[in-house]
XYZ file of C-alpha atoms in Angstrom:
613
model
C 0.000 0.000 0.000
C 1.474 3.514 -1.097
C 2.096 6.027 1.769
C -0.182 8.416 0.290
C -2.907 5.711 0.657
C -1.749 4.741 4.587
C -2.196 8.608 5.080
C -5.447 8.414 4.041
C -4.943 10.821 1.575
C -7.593 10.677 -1.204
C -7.278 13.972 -3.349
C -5.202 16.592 -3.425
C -5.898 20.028 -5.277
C -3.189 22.533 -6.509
C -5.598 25.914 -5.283
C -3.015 28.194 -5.982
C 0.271 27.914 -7.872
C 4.172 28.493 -6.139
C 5.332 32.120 -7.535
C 6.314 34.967 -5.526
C 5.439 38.652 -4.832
C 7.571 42.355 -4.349
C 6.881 44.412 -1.057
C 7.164 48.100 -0.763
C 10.459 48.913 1.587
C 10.582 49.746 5.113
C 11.861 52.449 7.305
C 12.965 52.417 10.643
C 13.073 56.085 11.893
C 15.539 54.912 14.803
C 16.935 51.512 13.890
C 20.019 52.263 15.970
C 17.214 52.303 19.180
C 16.411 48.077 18.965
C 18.131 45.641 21.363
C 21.371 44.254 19.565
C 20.430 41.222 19.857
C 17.099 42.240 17.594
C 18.536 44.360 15.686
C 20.852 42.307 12.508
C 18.022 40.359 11.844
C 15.353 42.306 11.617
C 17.504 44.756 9.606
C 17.853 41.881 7.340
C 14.270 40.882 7.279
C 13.137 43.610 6.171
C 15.823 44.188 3.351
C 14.055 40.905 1.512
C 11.928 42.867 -0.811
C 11.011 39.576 -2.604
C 8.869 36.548 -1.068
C 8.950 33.759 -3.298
C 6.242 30.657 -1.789
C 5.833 27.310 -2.947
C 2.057 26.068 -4.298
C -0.823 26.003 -1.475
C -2.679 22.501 -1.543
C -6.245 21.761 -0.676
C -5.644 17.870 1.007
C -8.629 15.336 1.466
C -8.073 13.002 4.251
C -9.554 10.058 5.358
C -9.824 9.572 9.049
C -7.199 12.765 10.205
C -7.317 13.569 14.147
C -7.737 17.230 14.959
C -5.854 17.868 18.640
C -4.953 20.988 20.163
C -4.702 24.499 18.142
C -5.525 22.401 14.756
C -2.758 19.812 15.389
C -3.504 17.467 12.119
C -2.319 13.788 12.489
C -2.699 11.550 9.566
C -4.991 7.945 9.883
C -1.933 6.503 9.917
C 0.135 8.429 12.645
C 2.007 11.255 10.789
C 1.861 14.604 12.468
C 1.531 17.165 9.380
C 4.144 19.445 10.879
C 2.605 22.480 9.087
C -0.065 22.163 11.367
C 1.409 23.300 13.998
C 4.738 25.054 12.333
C 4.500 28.154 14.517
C 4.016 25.932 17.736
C 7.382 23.964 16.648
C 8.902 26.695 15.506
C 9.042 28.057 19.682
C 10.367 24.541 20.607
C 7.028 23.864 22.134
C 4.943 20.591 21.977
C 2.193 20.604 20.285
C -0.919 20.284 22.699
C -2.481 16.968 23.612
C 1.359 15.367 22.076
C 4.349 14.091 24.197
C 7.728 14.563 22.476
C 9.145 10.358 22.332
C 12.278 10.001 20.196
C 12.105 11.528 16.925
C 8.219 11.958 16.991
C 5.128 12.448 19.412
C 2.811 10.188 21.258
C -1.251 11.576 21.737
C -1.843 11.547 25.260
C -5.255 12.818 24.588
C -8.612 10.454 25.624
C -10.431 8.546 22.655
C -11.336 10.938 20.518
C -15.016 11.695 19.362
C -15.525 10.462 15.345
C -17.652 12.721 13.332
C -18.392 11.608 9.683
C -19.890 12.338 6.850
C -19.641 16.121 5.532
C -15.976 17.611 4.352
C -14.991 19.175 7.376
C -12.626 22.309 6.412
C -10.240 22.813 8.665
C -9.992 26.929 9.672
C -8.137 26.243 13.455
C -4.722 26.997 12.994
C -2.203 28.153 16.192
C -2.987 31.438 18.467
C -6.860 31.333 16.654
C -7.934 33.120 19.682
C -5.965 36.407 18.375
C -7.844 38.718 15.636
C -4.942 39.139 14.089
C -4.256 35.292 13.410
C -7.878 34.977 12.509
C -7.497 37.226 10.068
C -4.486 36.304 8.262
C -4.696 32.768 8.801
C -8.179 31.574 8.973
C -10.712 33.954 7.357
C -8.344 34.385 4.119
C -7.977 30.603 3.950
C -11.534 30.246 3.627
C -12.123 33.128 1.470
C -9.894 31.281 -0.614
C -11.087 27.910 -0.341
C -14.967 27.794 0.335
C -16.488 28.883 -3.149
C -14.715 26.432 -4.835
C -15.608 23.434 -2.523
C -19.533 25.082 -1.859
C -20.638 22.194 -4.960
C -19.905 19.541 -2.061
C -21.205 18.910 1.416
C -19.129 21.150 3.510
C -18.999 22.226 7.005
C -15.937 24.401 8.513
C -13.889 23.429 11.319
C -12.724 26.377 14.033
C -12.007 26.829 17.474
C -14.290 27.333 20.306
C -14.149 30.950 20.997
C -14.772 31.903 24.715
C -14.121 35.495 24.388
C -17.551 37.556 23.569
C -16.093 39.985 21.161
C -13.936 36.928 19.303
C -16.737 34.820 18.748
C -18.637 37.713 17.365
C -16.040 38.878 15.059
C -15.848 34.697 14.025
C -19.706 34.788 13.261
C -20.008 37.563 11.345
C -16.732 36.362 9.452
C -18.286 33.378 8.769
C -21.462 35.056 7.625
C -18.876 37.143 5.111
C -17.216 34.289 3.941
C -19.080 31.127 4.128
C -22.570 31.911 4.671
C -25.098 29.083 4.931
C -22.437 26.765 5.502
C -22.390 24.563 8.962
C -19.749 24.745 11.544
C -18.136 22.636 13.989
C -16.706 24.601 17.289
C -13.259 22.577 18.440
C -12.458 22.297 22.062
C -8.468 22.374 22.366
C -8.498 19.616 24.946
C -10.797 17.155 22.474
C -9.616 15.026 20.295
C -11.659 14.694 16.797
C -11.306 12.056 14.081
C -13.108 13.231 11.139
C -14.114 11.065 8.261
C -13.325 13.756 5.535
C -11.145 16.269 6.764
C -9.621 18.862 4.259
C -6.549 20.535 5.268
C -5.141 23.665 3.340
C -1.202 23.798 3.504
C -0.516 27.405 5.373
C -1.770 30.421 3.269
C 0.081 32.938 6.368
C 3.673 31.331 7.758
C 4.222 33.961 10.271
C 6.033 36.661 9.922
C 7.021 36.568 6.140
C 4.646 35.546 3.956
C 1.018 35.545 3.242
C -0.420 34.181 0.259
C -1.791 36.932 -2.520
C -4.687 34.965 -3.720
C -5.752 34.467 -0.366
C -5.292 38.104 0.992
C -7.081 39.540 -2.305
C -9.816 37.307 -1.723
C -10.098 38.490 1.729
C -10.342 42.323 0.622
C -13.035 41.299 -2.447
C -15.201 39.783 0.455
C -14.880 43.144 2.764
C -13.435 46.152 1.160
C -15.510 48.843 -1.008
C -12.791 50.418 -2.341
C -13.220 54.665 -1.228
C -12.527 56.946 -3.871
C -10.883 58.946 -2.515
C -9.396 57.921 1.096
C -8.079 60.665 3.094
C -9.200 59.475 7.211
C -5.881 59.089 9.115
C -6.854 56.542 11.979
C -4.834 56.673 14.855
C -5.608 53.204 16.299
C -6.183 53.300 20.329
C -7.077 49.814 22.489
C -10.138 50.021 24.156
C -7.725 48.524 27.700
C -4.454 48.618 28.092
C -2.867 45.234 27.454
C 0.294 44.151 25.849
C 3.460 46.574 25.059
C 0.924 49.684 26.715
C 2.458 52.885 25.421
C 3.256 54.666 28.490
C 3.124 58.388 26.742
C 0.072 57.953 24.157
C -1.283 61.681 25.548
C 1.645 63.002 24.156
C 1.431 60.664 21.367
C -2.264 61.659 20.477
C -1.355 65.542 20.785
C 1.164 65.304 17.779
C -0.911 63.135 16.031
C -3.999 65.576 16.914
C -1.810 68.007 14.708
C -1.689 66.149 11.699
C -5.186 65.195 11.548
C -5.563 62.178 13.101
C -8.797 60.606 14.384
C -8.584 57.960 17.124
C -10.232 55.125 16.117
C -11.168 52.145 18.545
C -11.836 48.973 16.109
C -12.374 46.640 19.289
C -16.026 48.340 19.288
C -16.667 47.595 15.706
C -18.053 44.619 14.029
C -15.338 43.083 10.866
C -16.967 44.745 8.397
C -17.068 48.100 9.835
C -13.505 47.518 10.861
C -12.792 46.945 7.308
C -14.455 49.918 5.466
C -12.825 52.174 8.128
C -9.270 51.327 7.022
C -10.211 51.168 3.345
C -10.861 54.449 3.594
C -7.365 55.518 5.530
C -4.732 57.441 4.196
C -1.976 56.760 7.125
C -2.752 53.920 9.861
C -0.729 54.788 13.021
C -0.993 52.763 16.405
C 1.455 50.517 18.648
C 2.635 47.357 16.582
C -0.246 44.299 17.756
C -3.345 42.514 16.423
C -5.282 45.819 15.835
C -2.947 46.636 12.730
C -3.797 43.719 10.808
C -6.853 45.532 9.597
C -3.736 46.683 6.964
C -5.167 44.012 4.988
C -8.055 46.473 4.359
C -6.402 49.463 3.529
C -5.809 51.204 0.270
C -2.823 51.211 -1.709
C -0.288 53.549 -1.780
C -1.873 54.731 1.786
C 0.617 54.505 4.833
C 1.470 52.949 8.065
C 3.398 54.252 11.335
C 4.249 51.432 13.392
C 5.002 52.329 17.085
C 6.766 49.290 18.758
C 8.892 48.993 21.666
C 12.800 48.469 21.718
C 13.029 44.806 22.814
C 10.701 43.594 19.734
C 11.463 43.276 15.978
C 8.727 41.350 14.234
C 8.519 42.106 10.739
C 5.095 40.241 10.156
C 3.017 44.027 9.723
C 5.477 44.960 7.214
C 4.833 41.797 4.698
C 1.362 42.635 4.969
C 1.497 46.178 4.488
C 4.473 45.917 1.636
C 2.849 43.210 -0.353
C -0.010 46.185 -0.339
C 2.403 48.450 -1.604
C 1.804 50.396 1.648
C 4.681 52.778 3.025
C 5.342 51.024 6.136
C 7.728 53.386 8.647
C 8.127 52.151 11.688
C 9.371 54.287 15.132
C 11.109 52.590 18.010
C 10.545 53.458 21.484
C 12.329 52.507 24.783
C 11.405 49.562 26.752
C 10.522 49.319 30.043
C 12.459 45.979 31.089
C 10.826 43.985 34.172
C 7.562 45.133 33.545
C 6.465 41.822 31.548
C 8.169 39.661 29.039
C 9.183 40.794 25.626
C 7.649 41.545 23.502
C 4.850 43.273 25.837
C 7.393 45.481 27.528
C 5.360 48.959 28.157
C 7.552 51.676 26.330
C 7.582 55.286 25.632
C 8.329 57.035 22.334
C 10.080 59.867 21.502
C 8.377 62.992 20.358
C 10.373 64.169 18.003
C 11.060 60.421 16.251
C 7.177 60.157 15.924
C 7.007 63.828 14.323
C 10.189 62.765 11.709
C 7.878 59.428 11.323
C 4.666 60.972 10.994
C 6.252 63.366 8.029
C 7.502 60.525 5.893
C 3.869 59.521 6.238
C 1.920 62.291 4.849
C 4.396 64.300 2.835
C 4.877 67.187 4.993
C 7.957 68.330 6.352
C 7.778 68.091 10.066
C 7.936 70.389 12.438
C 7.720 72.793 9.835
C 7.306 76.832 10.356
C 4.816 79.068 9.169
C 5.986 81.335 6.777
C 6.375 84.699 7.819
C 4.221 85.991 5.186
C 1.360 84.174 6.679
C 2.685 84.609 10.305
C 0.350 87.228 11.689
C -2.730 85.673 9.964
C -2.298 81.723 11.496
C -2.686 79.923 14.760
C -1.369 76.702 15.529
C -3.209 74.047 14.935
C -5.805 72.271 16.760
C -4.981 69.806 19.577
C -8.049 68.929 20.793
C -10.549 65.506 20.218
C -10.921 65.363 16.714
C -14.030 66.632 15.251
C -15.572 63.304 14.700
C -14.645 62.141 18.509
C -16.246 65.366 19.855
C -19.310 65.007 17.591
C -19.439 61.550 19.045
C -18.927 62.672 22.576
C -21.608 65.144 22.241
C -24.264 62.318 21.319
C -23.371 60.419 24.028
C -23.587 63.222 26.609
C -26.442 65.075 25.470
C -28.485 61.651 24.200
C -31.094 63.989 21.372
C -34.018 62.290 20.596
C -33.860 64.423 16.990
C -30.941 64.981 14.929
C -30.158 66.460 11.646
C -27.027 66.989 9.472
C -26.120 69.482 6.543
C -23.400 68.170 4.038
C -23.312 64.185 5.412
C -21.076 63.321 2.389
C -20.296 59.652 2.879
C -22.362 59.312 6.443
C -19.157 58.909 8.334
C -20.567 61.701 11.008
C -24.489 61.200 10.059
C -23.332 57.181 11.232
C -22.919 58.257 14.851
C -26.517 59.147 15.498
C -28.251 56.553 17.780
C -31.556 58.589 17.461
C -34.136 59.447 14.675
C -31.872 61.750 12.260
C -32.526 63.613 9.035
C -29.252 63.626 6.466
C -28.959 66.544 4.025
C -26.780 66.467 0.778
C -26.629 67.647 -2.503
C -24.634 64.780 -3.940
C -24.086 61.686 -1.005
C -21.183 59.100 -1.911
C -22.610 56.403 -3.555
C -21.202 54.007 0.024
C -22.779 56.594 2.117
C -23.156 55.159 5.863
C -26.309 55.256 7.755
C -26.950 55.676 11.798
C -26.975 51.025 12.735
C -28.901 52.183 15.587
C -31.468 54.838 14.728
C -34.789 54.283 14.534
C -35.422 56.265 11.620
C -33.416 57.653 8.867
C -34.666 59.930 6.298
C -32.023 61.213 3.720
C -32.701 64.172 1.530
C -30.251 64.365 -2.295
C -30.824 67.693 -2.669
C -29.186 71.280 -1.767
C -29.934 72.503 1.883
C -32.465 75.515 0.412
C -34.569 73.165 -1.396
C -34.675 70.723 1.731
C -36.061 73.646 3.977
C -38.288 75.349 1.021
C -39.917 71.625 0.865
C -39.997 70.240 4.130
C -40.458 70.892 7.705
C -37.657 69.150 9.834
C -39.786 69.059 13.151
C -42.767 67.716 11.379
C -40.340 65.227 9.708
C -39.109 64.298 12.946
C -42.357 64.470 15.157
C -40.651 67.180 17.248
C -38.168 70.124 17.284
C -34.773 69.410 16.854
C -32.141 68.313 19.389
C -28.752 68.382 17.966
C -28.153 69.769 14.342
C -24.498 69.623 12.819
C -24.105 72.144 10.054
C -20.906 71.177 7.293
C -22.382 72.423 3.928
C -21.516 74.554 1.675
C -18.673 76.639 2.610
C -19.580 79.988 2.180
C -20.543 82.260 4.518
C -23.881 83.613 2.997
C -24.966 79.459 2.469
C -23.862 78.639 5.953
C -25.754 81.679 7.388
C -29.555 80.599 5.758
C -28.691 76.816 7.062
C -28.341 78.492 10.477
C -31.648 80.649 9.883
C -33.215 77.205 8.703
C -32.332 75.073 11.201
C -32.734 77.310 14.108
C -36.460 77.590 12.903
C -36.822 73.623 13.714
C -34.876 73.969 16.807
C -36.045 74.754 20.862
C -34.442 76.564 23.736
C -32.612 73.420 24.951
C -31.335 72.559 21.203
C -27.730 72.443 20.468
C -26.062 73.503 16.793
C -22.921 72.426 15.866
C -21.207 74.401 13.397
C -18.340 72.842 11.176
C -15.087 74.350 9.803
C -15.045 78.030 11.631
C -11.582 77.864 12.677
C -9.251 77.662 9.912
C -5.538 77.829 10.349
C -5.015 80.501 8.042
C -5.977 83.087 5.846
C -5.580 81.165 2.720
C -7.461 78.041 3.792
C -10.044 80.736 4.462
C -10.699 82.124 1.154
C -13.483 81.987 -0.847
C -12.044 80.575 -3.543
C -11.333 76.954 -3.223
C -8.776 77.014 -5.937
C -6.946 80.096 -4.156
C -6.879 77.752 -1.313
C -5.506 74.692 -2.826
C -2.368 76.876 -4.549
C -0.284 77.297 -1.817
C 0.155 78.021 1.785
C 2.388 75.642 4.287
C 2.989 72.408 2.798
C 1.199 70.784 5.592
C -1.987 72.043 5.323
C -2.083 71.269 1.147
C -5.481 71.113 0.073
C -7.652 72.402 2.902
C -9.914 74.573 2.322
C -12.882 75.803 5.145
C -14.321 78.803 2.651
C -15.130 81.688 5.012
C -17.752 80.212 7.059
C -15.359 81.658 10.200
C -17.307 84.932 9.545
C -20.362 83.289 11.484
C -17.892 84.259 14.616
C -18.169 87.800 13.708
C -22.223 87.785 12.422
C -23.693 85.405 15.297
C -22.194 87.528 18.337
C -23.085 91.195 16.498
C -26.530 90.496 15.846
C -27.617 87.664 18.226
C -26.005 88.304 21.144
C -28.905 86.290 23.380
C -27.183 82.902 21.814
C -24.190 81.310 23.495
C -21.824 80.596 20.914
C -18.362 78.942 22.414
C -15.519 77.839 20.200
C -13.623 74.323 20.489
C -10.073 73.175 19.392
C -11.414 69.969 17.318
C -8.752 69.151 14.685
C -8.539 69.740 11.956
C -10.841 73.061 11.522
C -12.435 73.042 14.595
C -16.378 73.364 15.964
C -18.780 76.031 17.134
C -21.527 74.993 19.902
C -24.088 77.233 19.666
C -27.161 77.564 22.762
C -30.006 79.403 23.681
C -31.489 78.837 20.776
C -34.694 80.602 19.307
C -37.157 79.521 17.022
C -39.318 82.492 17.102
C -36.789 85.587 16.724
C -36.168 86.943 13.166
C -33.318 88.966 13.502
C -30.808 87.324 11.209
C -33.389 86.564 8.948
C -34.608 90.128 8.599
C -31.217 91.457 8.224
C -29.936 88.574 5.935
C -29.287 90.523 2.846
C -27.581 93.693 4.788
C -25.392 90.842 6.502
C -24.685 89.313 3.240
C -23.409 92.442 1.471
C -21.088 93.610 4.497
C -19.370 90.144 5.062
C -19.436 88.170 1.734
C -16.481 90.869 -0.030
C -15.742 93.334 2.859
C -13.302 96.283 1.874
C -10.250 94.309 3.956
C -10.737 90.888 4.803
C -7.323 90.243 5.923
C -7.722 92.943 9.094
C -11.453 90.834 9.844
C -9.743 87.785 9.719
C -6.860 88.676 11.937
C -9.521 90.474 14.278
C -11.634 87.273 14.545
C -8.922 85.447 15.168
C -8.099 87.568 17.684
C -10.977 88.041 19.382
C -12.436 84.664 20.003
C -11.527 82.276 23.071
C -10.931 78.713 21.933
C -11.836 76.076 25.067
C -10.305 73.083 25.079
C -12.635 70.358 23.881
C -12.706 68.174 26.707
C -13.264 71.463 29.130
C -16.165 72.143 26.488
C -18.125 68.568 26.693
C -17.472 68.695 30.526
C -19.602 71.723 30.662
C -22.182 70.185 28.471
C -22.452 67.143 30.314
C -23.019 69.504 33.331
C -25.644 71.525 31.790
C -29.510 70.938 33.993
């Protein structure tokens, strides 16, 4: 009898052929920073810019044993070391096996027999981490399942005991391989199936993981944005593993370029995964959370904050096989804490701010120039906008809510209440509030919404919360305010967008003015001069409260007090309009608005609000 008939092997499928793929190169702001004994060989990891791979094979087997994390042993004894390579590769046994002469002896009871169905094996070692999942199990079936879905299948994982884990396992399931059965496996039972059918590794941690089976990953999750532009600075919801001992600091510089903190622990997979495909620059400490890279866009980029006594070059093959710029900053290791590589460490400031330039083009650190000196402030350090916005639902809990200028829904998505959404043109993957009980969305410019329809009568009642982020000129943002303040009642809050640029030329009217120059950093913004509401609201309507916050990137107005009935801004509308839209020297308003307003701190400005009766 032939060894492949012993082994109970009875087909084997080529499901993708041996070639090899290029990654994108790394850089290591602060090399010089790692442990020696780290340091050679990750250098030379990460100079192997090719990753050739043999074929991956789909194997039938007759009567295989399942043991321990996926453990595969053939009818007629073999252990399929693959199964367990990154267990071996530690110098560990295999669980449920005892190490006797050149092999292993199962110490594990009888084990239970199931037959019938092709069971496909998706239980490969350290399951339990998302990351592992990811790479390892969900793009193996992605892979794998339509082209064995003619047959009578059933998938094989582990038995999840962790609440979020065995939600994010579900819904992958439901992505991947919906309709089709699964089998839960205990580590400490021992399973002989009938039909089992093992796929050689399509992830061999940390350098390779198999194109066909990454790409069918993204085609199962990823709407590719248009035009991505978020950068996600990725926070854990507790601190665990290699905690970053200085993330306030951290999030302060990263406040300054833009960045929005992002939790993905709270999301479900496939909100994980449009959120990073529409990132321009990932940044977060090196750990599970960053192998939502596999969702991200090309030619977008990642900053990698690791500590000093851990070089693991398994985000960069994912990210470089991407083409993703991968830089990567070093910080110093708190020894004695905990075992490499969850050391808590801290990172340098100025490292991160060197890093964070090679990730979005901008020189770092850099100066204003002098011409635009005495018309700029620095920029914005406070929550970003979306974080306040989100803050602001959860402290002040509207029943009503509606939004001008929604775009792709990404701030429309936080409402947890009935909500009206207002845009001329939405994105054609525009989000919607999960939890809301009603949603109506309006195509159509912000004057013909409010010479059509009746928000309150819409919504049943006056409006609680209103976030205002159309068009952005000052004569279109003033009517939205007129509008919505119509629908509104004394206890209503307005949110106003983009009334805090960072200078004069991001101010302009002109969007293409904007877009021409200025400091290289802040290429391409543009807030039109909406900031003039700082100088109309106070002048004429001095009964509302109207308090400034330092939301990155542009900032956010609060406005209270609110009343429906008065008709002073309406009244004086056109008067308003023809004294602000050109006035005779718009430099000397800008400078004296700038001058004049007080900027709170956003978390001093939500504590307030959560203290309001």
């Amino acid at each position: 009898m032939s060894l492949r008939l012993e082994a109970g092997l009875t087909t084997l499928h080529e499901l993708a052929p041996p070639g090899a793929y290029e990654r994108r190169g790394a850089t290591v702001v602060n090399p010089g920073d790692l442990y020696p004994a780290f340091r050679g060989p990750y250098l030379e990891d990460l100079a192997k810019l090719e990753q050739p791979y043999g074929p991956t094979l789909g194997l039938l087997l007759s009567d295989a044993l399942v043991i321990g994390q996926g453990s595969v042993v053939t009818r007629n004894g073999l252990l399929i070391r693959e199964s367990c390579r990154a267990i071996l590769e530690q110098s560990r046994t295999p669980p449920g096996l005892r190490p006797v002469g050149p092999g292993w002896i199962c110490e594990l009871p009888e084990p239970v027999h199931r037959e019938g169905r092709i069971s496909i094996l998706a239980k490969a070692p350290w399951w339990r981490n998302y990351g592992h999942w990811l790479v390892d199990s969900a793009a193996l079936l992605a892979l794998v399942v339509d082209r064995l879905r003619g047959n009578d299948i059933q998938i094989v994982v582990g038995k999840q005991i962790a609440p979020a884990m065995r939600r994010v396992v579900a819904e992958t399931l439901g992505i991947v391989a919906p309709g089709i059965p699964v089998v839960e496996h205990d580590d400490s039972e021992p399973v002989m199936f009938s039909r089992l059918y093992y796929v050689t590794p399509t992830s061999v941690s940390p350098l390779f993981k198999l194109p066909e089976a990454v790409r069918a990953l993204r085609g199962k999750l990823v709407t590719e944005a248009p035009r991505p532009a978020r950068r996600l600075y990725v926070q854990r919801d507790a601190q665990g593993p290699r905690t970053l001992l200085n993330e306030p600091d951290v999030l302060r510089v990263a406040a300054s370029y833009g960045f929005e903190v992002v939790r993905p622990e709270r999301l479900g997979l496939r909100e994980q995964a449009q959120l990073f495909s529409e990132a321009a620059v990932v940044m977060g400490v090196k750990g599970a959370g960053l192998t939502n890279l596999v969702f991200a866009p090309r030619d977008s980029a990642a900053v990698v904050l690791s500590p000093s006594n851990w070089a693991d070059s398994f985000f960069w093959d994912l990210a470089g096989q991407l083409g993703i710029t991968y830089v990567e900053v070093v910080g110093e290791a708190v020894d004695g804490v905990a075992e490499p590589p969850n050391s808590p460490f801290t990172i340098d400031l100025a490292r991160l701010d060197e890093a964070l330039a090679r990730a979005t083009g901008r020189a770092p650190a850099m100066p204003v120039p002098r011409s635009e000196e005495a018309s700029s402030r620095p920029e914005h350090a406070g929550l970003f906008y979306r974080d306040c916005l989100r803050s602001l639902h959860q402290i002040l809990r509207p029943d009503t809510y509606l939004e001008i200028g929604c775009l792709d829904g990404e701030t429309l998505a936080l409402a947890e209440c009935a909500a009206i959404g207002i845009d001329a043109q939405f994105q054609p993957t525009i989000r919607v509030p999960s939890r809301a009980p009603a949603i109506l969305l309006y195509q159509m410019p912000s004057d013909a919404f409010f010479q059509r329809f009746d928000p309150a009568a819409l919504l049943g009642r006056g409006i609680d919360l209103a976030f205002i982020d159309g068009m952005h000129l000052v004569e279109n943002a003033l009517r939205d305010f007129i509008n919505v303040e119509r629908s509104c009642h004394p206890g209503s809050v307005v949110v106003l967008h983009d009334c805090l640029p960072l200078n004069q030329r991001m101010a302009s009217r002109d969007r293409a003015d904007a877009e021409r120059g200025g400091p290289a950093q802040f290429s391409g913004w543009w807030t039109g001069d909406v900031w003039k509401l700082l100088a109309i609201l106070p002048r004429y309507r001095p009964d509302l409260s109207v308090r400034a916050c330092d939301a990155p990137p542009t900032g956010l107005v609060v406005v209270q007090n609110l009343n429906p009935d008065d008709r002073t801004l309406n009244d004086a509308y056109e008067a308003i309009v023809a004294e602000f839209r050109d006035p005779a020297d718009e430099g000397r308003l800008f400078k004296d608005v700038l001058a004049r307003i007080e900027i709170m701190e956003t978390t001093a400005l939500l504590q307030t609000l959560g203290n309001r009766p």
